[in-house]
Amino acid sequence: MLDKFITPVIKPLLTPIVATLHKLGITADQLTVAGFLIGMLALPLLAFELWYGALAAIILNRIFDGLDGAMARYAQQSSSAGGYLDITLDFLFYAAVPLGFILANPAQNAIAGALLLSAFIGTGSSFLAFAISAEKFQLDKPQFKYKSFYYLNGLTEGTETIALFIALCIWPQHFVLLAGIFATACAVTIFTRIHGGYHTLKQLESTK
């Protein structure tokens, strides 16, 4: 929901960094992999209840996630392969965070963590499945022209997810409550994406 407002603000801030990295010969795919490896450090850090260390890994991962896309555009390296690598590693990272909290306290966090992981599967699959059909129909993506594939909007997107991760690291004792609230918001996103995506594609098919 907030991505379309936050991203245009952040993009110009990344340009000087990207220009410097480009001069050093660093590629967008290298940034993607480096950011993923840093982000995955959050899993053991969370499992051992090193909350602020995990928070640092999460924030660095998101910075790298912004840099890789900016680098791809700056160096004209945008590609389907890069987009595929980026989104795949992003989802592995997203799944690692709830898993870290589950490992930290299985008795307390297992059910809420499982709900959150299920919600992530629902939100991810609902827009990735639509992206395949959007490509087939060559739909425009006016709100996310910088993306390598079509983004179907929702109540919970990248910005909201990162806000959740930050909140969980600051208030880990409230994991069950925060995860439950976010999973419920994800359920709304899943419903609206499936409803909107289905009817959009149905209408497009009827006009062909």
PDB file of C-alpha atoms in Angstrom:
ATOM      1  CA  MET A   1       0.000   0.000   0.000  1.00  0.00           C
ATOM      2  CA  LEU A   2       2.826   2.438   0.848  1.00  0.00           C
ATOM      3  CA  ASP A   3       5.362   1.263  -1.747  1.00  0.00           C
ATOM      4  CA  LYS A   4       4.115   3.622  -4.460  1.00  0.00           C
ATOM      5  CA  PHE A   5       4.661   6.587  -2.105  1.00  0.00           C
ATOM      6  CA  ILE A   6       7.917   5.528  -0.446  1.00  0.00           C
ATOM      7  CA  THR A   7       9.854   4.326  -3.484  1.00  0.00           C
ATOM      8  CA  PRO A   8       9.867   7.633  -5.438  1.00  0.00           C
ATOM      9  CA  VAL A   9      11.292   9.340  -2.338  1.00  0.00           C
ATOM     10  CA  ILE A  10      14.058   6.784  -1.814  1.00  0.00           C
ATOM     11  CA  LYS A  11      15.130   6.342  -5.445  1.00  0.00           C
ATOM     12  CA  PRO A  12      16.964   9.709  -5.830  1.00  0.00           C
ATOM     13  CA  LEU A  13      18.855   9.106  -2.588  1.00  0.00           C
ATOM     14  CA  LEU A  14      20.375   5.921  -3.985  1.00  0.00           C
ATOM     15  CA  THR A  15      21.715   7.410  -7.217  1.00  0.00           C
ATOM     16  CA  PRO A  16      25.041   8.785  -5.835  1.00  0.00           C
ATOM     17  CA  ILE A  17      25.780   5.470  -4.104  1.00  0.00           C
ATOM     18  CA  VAL A  18      24.934   3.503  -7.221  1.00  0.00           C
ATOM     19  CA  ALA A  19      27.147   5.721  -9.378  1.00  0.00           C
ATOM     20  CA  THR A  20      30.105   5.066  -7.076  1.00  0.00           C
ATOM     21  CA  LEU A  21      29.495   1.321  -6.982  1.00  0.00           C
ATOM     22  CA  HIS A  22      29.175   1.226 -10.763  1.00  0.00           C
ATOM     23  CA  LYS A  23      32.601   2.837 -11.124  1.00  0.00           C
ATOM     24  CA  LEU A  24      33.990   0.040  -8.941  1.00  0.00           C
ATOM     25  CA  GLY A  25      32.604  -2.541 -11.367  1.00  0.00           C
ATOM     26  CA  ILE A  26      29.912  -3.889  -9.042  1.00  0.00           C
ATOM     27  CA  THR A  27      26.857  -5.327 -10.798  1.00  0.00           C
ATOM     28  CA  ALA A  28      23.208  -5.406  -9.807  1.00  0.00           C
ATOM     29  CA  ASP A  29      23.239  -9.201  -9.441  1.00  0.00           C
ATOM     30  CA  GLN A  30      26.232  -9.007  -7.113  1.00  0.00           C
ATOM     31  CA  LEU A  31      24.340  -6.553  -4.910  1.00  0.00           C
ATOM     32  CA  THR A  32      21.324  -8.873  -4.919  1.00  0.00           C
ATOM     33  CA  VAL A  33      23.358 -11.855  -3.734  1.00  0.00           C
ATOM     34  CA  ALA A  34      25.334  -9.829  -1.175  1.00  0.00           C
ATOM     35  CA  GLY A  35      22.149  -8.358   0.267  1.00  0.00           C
ATOM     36  CA  PHE A  36      20.582 -11.792   0.500  1.00  0.00           C
ATOM     37  CA  LEU A  37      23.556 -13.251   2.363  1.00  0.00           C
ATOM     38  CA  ILE A  38      23.536 -10.341   4.800  1.00  0.00           C
ATOM     39  CA  GLY A  39      19.792 -10.666   5.310  1.00  0.00           C
ATOM     40  CA  MET A  40      20.011 -14.385   6.019  1.00  0.00           C
ATOM     41  CA  LEU A  41      22.252 -13.615   8.972  1.00  0.00           C
ATOM     42  CA  ALA A  42      19.045 -12.464  10.657  1.00  0.00           C
ATOM     43  CA  LEU A  43      17.932 -16.099  10.962  1.00  0.00           C
ATOM     44  CA  PRO A  44      20.608 -17.275  13.432  1.00  0.00           C
ATOM     45  CA  LEU A  45      20.684 -13.884  15.143  1.00  0.00           C
ATOM     46  CA  LEU A  46      16.947 -14.088  15.811  1.00  0.00           C
ATOM     47  CA  ALA A  47      17.195 -17.715  16.887  1.00  0.00           C
ATOM     48  CA  PHE A  48      19.748 -16.685  19.533  1.00  0.00           C
ATOM     49  CA  GLU A  49      17.630 -13.645  20.484  1.00  0.00           C
ATOM     50  CA  LEU A  50      20.192 -11.116  19.302  1.00  0.00           C
ATOM     51  CA  TRP A  51      17.420  -8.752  18.298  1.00  0.00           C
ATOM     52  CA  TYR A  52      19.395  -5.652  17.370  1.00  0.00           C
ATOM     53  CA  GLY A  53      21.965  -7.613  15.414  1.00  0.00           C
ATOM     54  CA  ALA A  54      19.085  -9.128  13.447  1.00  0.00           C
ATOM     55  CA  LEU A  55      17.597  -5.675  12.985  1.00  0.00           C
ATOM     56  CA  ALA A  56      20.862  -4.442  11.471  1.00  0.00           C
ATOM     57  CA  ALA A  57      20.961  -7.409   9.072  1.00  0.00           C
ATOM     58  CA  ILE A  58      17.359  -6.774   8.028  1.00  0.00           C
ATOM     59  CA  ILE A  59      17.926  -3.069   7.390  1.00  0.00           C
ATOM     60  CA  LEU A  60      21.108  -3.740   5.407  1.00  0.00           C
ATOM     61  CA  ASN A  61      19.285  -6.337   3.333  1.00  0.00           C
ATOM     62  CA  ARG A  62      16.621  -3.804   2.426  1.00  0.00           C
ATOM     63  CA  ILE A  63      19.227  -1.182   1.542  1.00  0.00           C
ATOM     64  CA  PHE A  64      20.913  -3.637  -0.793  1.00  0.00           C
ATOM     65  CA  ASP A  65      17.513  -4.541  -2.235  1.00  0.00           C
ATOM     66  CA  GLY A  66      17.005  -0.912  -3.157  1.00  0.00           C
ATOM     67  CA  LEU A  67      20.521  -0.585  -4.517  1.00  0.00           C
ATOM     68  CA  ASP A  68      20.353  -3.589  -6.837  1.00  0.00           C
ATOM     69  CA  GLY A  69      17.314  -2.292  -8.687  1.00  0.00           C
ATOM     70  CA  ALA A  70      18.769   1.194  -8.865  1.00  0.00           C
ATOM     71  CA  MET A  71      22.037  -0.251 -10.185  1.00  0.00           C
ATOM     72  CA  ALA A  72      20.228  -2.258 -12.855  1.00  0.00           C
ATOM     73  CA  ARG A  73      18.519   0.884 -14.122  1.00  0.00           C
ATOM     74  CA  TYR A  74      21.596   3.105 -13.830  1.00  0.00           C
ATOM     75  CA  ALA A  75      23.870   0.649 -15.675  1.00  0.00           C
ATOM     76  CA  GLN A  76      21.093  -0.432 -18.055  1.00  0.00           C
ATOM     77  CA  GLN A  77      21.466  -3.988 -16.788  1.00  0.00           C
ATOM     78  CA  SER A  78      17.758  -4.639 -16.191  1.00  0.00           C
ATOM     79  CA  SER A  79      16.868  -8.192 -17.164  1.00  0.00           C
ATOM     80  CA  SER A  80      14.317 -10.918 -16.537  1.00  0.00           C
ATOM     81  CA  ALA A  81      17.090 -13.042 -15.020  1.00  0.00           C
ATOM     82  CA  GLY A  82      17.988 -10.291 -12.558  1.00  0.00           C
ATOM     83  CA  GLY A  83      14.359  -9.715 -11.649  1.00  0.00           C
ATOM     84  CA  TYR A  84      13.875 -13.437 -11.100  1.00  0.00           C
ATOM     85  CA  LEU A  85      16.949 -13.658  -8.865  1.00  0.00           C
ATOM     86  CA  ASP A  86      15.856 -10.613  -6.876  1.00  0.00           C
ATOM     87  CA  ILE A  87      12.304 -11.729  -6.126  1.00  0.00           C
ATOM     88  CA  THR A  88      13.301 -15.333  -5.376  1.00  0.00           C
ATOM     89  CA  LEU A  89      15.949 -14.332  -2.845  1.00  0.00           C
ATOM     90  CA  ASP A  90      13.599 -11.714  -1.387  1.00  0.00           C
ATOM     91  CA  PHE A  91      11.012 -14.356  -0.566  1.00  0.00           C
ATOM     92  CA  LEU A  92      13.595 -16.654   0.980  1.00  0.00           C
ATOM     93  CA  PHE A  93      14.671 -13.740   3.178  1.00  0.00           C
ATOM     94  CA  TYR A  94      11.066 -12.879   4.095  1.00  0.00           C
ATOM     95  CA  ALA A  95      10.480 -16.481   5.183  1.00  0.00           C
ATOM     96  CA  ALA A  96      13.679 -16.563   7.244  1.00  0.00           C
ATOM     97  CA  VAL A  97      12.549 -13.820   9.619  1.00  0.00           C
ATOM     98  CA  PRO A  98       9.419 -15.537  11.019  1.00  0.00           C
ATOM     99  CA  LEU A  99      11.400 -18.784  11.148  1.00  0.00           C
ATOM    100  CA  GLY A 100      14.018 -17.058  13.289  1.00  0.00           C
ATOM    101  CA  PHE A 101      11.376 -15.989  15.795  1.00  0.00           C
ATOM    102  CA  ILE A 102       9.920 -19.494  15.833  1.00  0.00           C
ATOM    103  CA  LEU A 103      13.342 -20.956  16.619  1.00  0.00           C
ATOM    104  CA  ALA A 104      13.885 -18.358  19.345  1.00  0.00           C
ATOM    105  CA  ASN A 105      10.786 -19.455  21.243  1.00  0.00           C
ATOM    106  CA  PRO A 106       8.928 -22.388  19.646  1.00  0.00           C
ATOM    107  CA  ALA A 107       6.413 -22.778  22.441  1.00  0.00           C
ATOM    108  CA  GLN A 108       5.260 -19.170  22.219  1.00  0.00           C
ATOM    109  CA  ASN A 109       5.858 -18.261  18.571  1.00  0.00           C
ATOM    110  CA  ALA A 110       5.262 -21.417  16.517  1.00  0.00           C
ATOM    111  CA  ILE A 111       1.568 -20.972  15.718  1.00  0.00           C
ATOM    112  CA  ALA A 112       1.776 -17.227  15.040  1.00  0.00           C
ATOM    113  CA  GLY A 113       4.916 -17.779  12.979  1.00  0.00           C
ATOM    114  CA  ALA A 114       3.227 -20.487  10.932  1.00  0.00           C
ATOM    115  CA  LEU A 115       0.287 -18.164  10.265  1.00  0.00           C
ATOM    116  CA  LEU A 116       2.660 -15.411   9.173  1.00  0.00           C
ATOM    117  CA  LEU A 117       4.553 -17.758   6.836  1.00  0.00           C
ATOM    118  CA  SER A 118       1.255 -18.948   5.340  1.00  0.00           C
ATOM    119  CA  ALA A 119       0.214 -15.335   4.841  1.00  0.00           C
ATOM    120  CA  PHE A 120       3.486 -14.592   3.042  1.00  0.00           C
ATOM    121  CA  ILE A 121       2.861 -17.527   0.706  1.00  0.00           C
ATOM    122  CA  GLY A 122      -0.610 -16.196  -0.033  1.00  0.00           C
ATOM    123  CA  THR A 123       0.434 -12.620  -0.734  1.00  0.00           C
ATOM    124  CA  GLY A 124       3.423 -13.698  -2.795  1.00  0.00           C
ATOM    125  CA  SER A 125       1.643 -16.276  -4.914  1.00  0.00           C
ATOM    126  CA  SER A 126      -1.361 -14.038  -5.530  1.00  0.00           C
ATOM    127  CA  PHE A 127       0.680 -11.321  -7.203  1.00  0.00           C
ATOM    128  CA  LEU A 128       3.300 -13.533  -8.860  1.00  0.00           C
ATOM    129  CA  ALA A 129       0.581 -15.634 -10.486  1.00  0.00           C
ATOM    130  CA  PHE A 130      -1.056 -12.448 -11.746  1.00  0.00           C
ATOM    131  CA  ALA A 131       2.288 -11.190 -13.034  1.00  0.00           C
ATOM    132  CA  ILE A 132       2.501 -14.163 -15.398  1.00  0.00           C
ATOM    133  CA  SER A 133      -0.858 -13.329 -16.960  1.00  0.00           C
ATOM    134  CA  ALA A 134      -0.103  -9.597 -16.917  1.00  0.00           C
ATOM    135  CA  GLU A 135       2.955 -10.310 -19.055  1.00  0.00           C
ATOM    136  CA  LYS A 136       0.823 -12.350 -21.442  1.00  0.00           C
ATOM    137  CA  PHE A 137      -1.623  -9.471 -21.899  1.00  0.00           C
ATOM    138  CA  GLN A 138       1.213  -6.898 -21.840  1.00  0.00           C
ATOM    139  CA  LEU A 139      -0.487  -4.857 -19.137  1.00  0.00           C
ATOM    140  CA  ASP A 140       1.007  -1.504 -18.227  1.00  0.00           C
ATOM    141  CA  LYS A 141       2.395  -1.013 -14.701  1.00  0.00           C
ATOM    142  CA  PRO A 142       2.169   2.770 -14.226  1.00  0.00           C
ATOM    143  CA  GLN A 143       2.734   2.705 -10.472  1.00  0.00           C
ATOM    144  CA  PHE A 144       5.753   0.402 -10.644  1.00  0.00           C
ATOM    145  CA  LYS A 145       7.524   1.112 -13.926  1.00  0.00           C
ATOM    146  CA  TYR A 146      10.853   0.443 -12.222  1.00  0.00           C
ATOM    147  CA  LYS A 147       9.929  -3.182 -11.531  1.00  0.00           C
ATOM    148  CA  SER A 148      10.893  -6.061 -13.830  1.00  0.00           C
ATOM    149  CA  PHE A 149       7.427  -7.579 -13.531  1.00  0.00           C
ATOM    150  CA  TYR A 150       3.854  -6.497 -12.805  1.00  0.00           C
ATOM    151  CA  TYR A 151       3.036  -5.690  -9.191  1.00  0.00           C
ATOM    152  CA  LEU A 152      -0.575  -6.176  -8.114  1.00  0.00           C
ATOM    153  CA  ASN A 153      -1.241  -3.700  -5.306  1.00  0.00           C
ATOM    154  CA  GLY A 154      -2.314  -4.755  -1.834  1.00  0.00           C
ATOM    155  CA  LEU A 155      -2.747  -3.650   1.762  1.00  0.00           C
ATOM    156  CA  THR A 156       0.532  -5.316   2.768  1.00  0.00           C
ATOM    157  CA  GLU A 157       3.504  -4.798   0.466  1.00  0.00           C
ATOM    158  CA  GLY A 158       7.249  -4.462   0.920  1.00  0.00           C
ATOM    159  CA  THR A 159       7.194  -1.293   3.023  1.00  0.00           C
ATOM    160  CA  GLU A 160       4.638  -2.680   5.463  1.00  0.00           C
ATOM    161  CA  THR A 161       6.512  -5.974   5.734  1.00  0.00           C
ATOM    162  CA  ILE A 162       9.781  -4.270   6.612  1.00  0.00           C
ATOM    163  CA  ALA A 163       7.987  -2.080   9.150  1.00  0.00           C
ATOM    164  CA  LEU A 164       6.697  -5.294  10.721  1.00  0.00           C
ATOM    165  CA  PHE A 165      10.184  -6.843  10.841  1.00  0.00           C
ATOM    166  CA  ILE A 166      11.597  -3.731  12.498  1.00  0.00           C
ATOM    167  CA  ALA A 167       8.781  -3.677  15.047  1.00  0.00           C
ATOM    168  CA  LEU A 168       9.298  -7.366  15.804  1.00  0.00           C
ATOM    169  CA  CYS A 169      13.003  -6.817  16.491  1.00  0.00           C
ATOM    170  CA  ILE A 170      12.280  -3.861  18.769  1.00  0.00           C
ATOM    171  CA  TRP A 171       9.396  -5.583  20.600  1.00  0.00           C
ATOM    172  CA  PRO A 172      10.079  -9.326  20.251  1.00  0.00           C
ATOM    173  CA  GLN A 173       7.934 -10.056  23.291  1.00  0.00           C
ATOM    174  CA  HIS A 174       4.907  -9.002  21.217  1.00  0.00           C
ATOM    175  CA  PHE A 175       5.639 -11.311  18.288  1.00  0.00           C
ATOM    176  CA  VAL A 176       2.372 -13.235  18.610  1.00  0.00           C
ATOM    177  CA  LEU A 177       0.239 -10.087  18.625  1.00  0.00           C
ATOM    178  CA  LEU A 178       2.114  -8.302  15.824  1.00  0.00           C
ATOM    179  CA  ALA A 179       2.319 -11.416  13.649  1.00  0.00           C
ATOM    180  CA  GLY A 180      -1.396 -12.054  14.136  1.00  0.00           C
ATOM    181  CA  ILE A 181      -2.337  -8.510  13.158  1.00  0.00           C
ATOM    182  CA  PHE A 182      -0.117  -8.586  10.091  1.00  0.00           C
ATOM    183  CA  ALA A 183      -1.337 -12.019   9.013  1.00  0.00           C
ATOM    184  CA  THR A 184      -4.897 -10.674   9.180  1.00  0.00           C
ATOM    185  CA  ALA A 185      -3.922  -7.680   7.032  1.00  0.00           C
ATOM    186  CA  CYS A 186      -2.270 -10.104   4.600  1.00  0.00           C
ATOM    187  CA  ALA A 187      -5.540 -12.034   4.394  1.00  0.00           C
ATOM    188  CA  VAL A 188      -7.221  -8.844   3.200  1.00  0.00           C
ATOM    189  CA  THR A 189      -4.479  -8.377   0.626  1.00  0.00           C
ATOM    190  CA  ILE A 190      -4.836 -11.962  -0.585  1.00  0.00           C
ATOM    191  CA  PHE A 191      -8.598 -11.606  -0.997  1.00  0.00           C
ATOM    192  CA  THR A 192      -8.429  -8.285  -2.830  1.00  0.00           C
ATOM    193  CA  ARG A 193      -5.634  -9.479  -5.117  1.00  0.00           C
ATOM    194  CA  ILE A 194      -7.430 -12.690  -6.048  1.00  0.00           C
ATOM    195  CA  HIS A 195     -10.734 -10.884  -6.537  1.00  0.00           C
ATOM    196  CA  GLY A 196      -9.223  -7.999  -8.491  1.00  0.00           C
ATOM    197  CA  GLY A 197      -6.810 -10.148 -10.470  1.00  0.00           C
ATOM    198  CA  TYR A 198      -9.438 -12.702 -11.446  1.00  0.00           C
ATOM    199  CA  HIS A 199     -11.959 -10.125 -12.644  1.00  0.00           C
ATOM    200  CA  THR A 200      -9.286  -8.118 -14.457  1.00  0.00           C
ATOM    201  CA  LEU A 201      -8.119 -11.157 -16.397  1.00  0.00           C
ATOM    202  CA  LYS A 202     -11.702 -12.296 -17.002  1.00  0.00           C
ATOM    203  CA  GLN A 203     -12.516  -8.912 -18.525  1.00  0.00           C
ATOM    204  CA  LEU A 204      -9.370  -8.940 -20.675  1.00  0.00           C
ATOM    205  CA  GLU A 205     -10.165 -12.417 -21.966  1.00  0.00           C
ATOM    206  CA  SER A 206     -13.708 -11.405 -22.864  1.00  0.00           C
ATOM    207  CA  THR A 207     -12.449  -8.522 -25.004  1.00  0.00           C
ATOM    208  CA  LYS A 208     -10.051 -10.624 -27.048  1.00  0.00           C
TER     209      LYS A 208
END
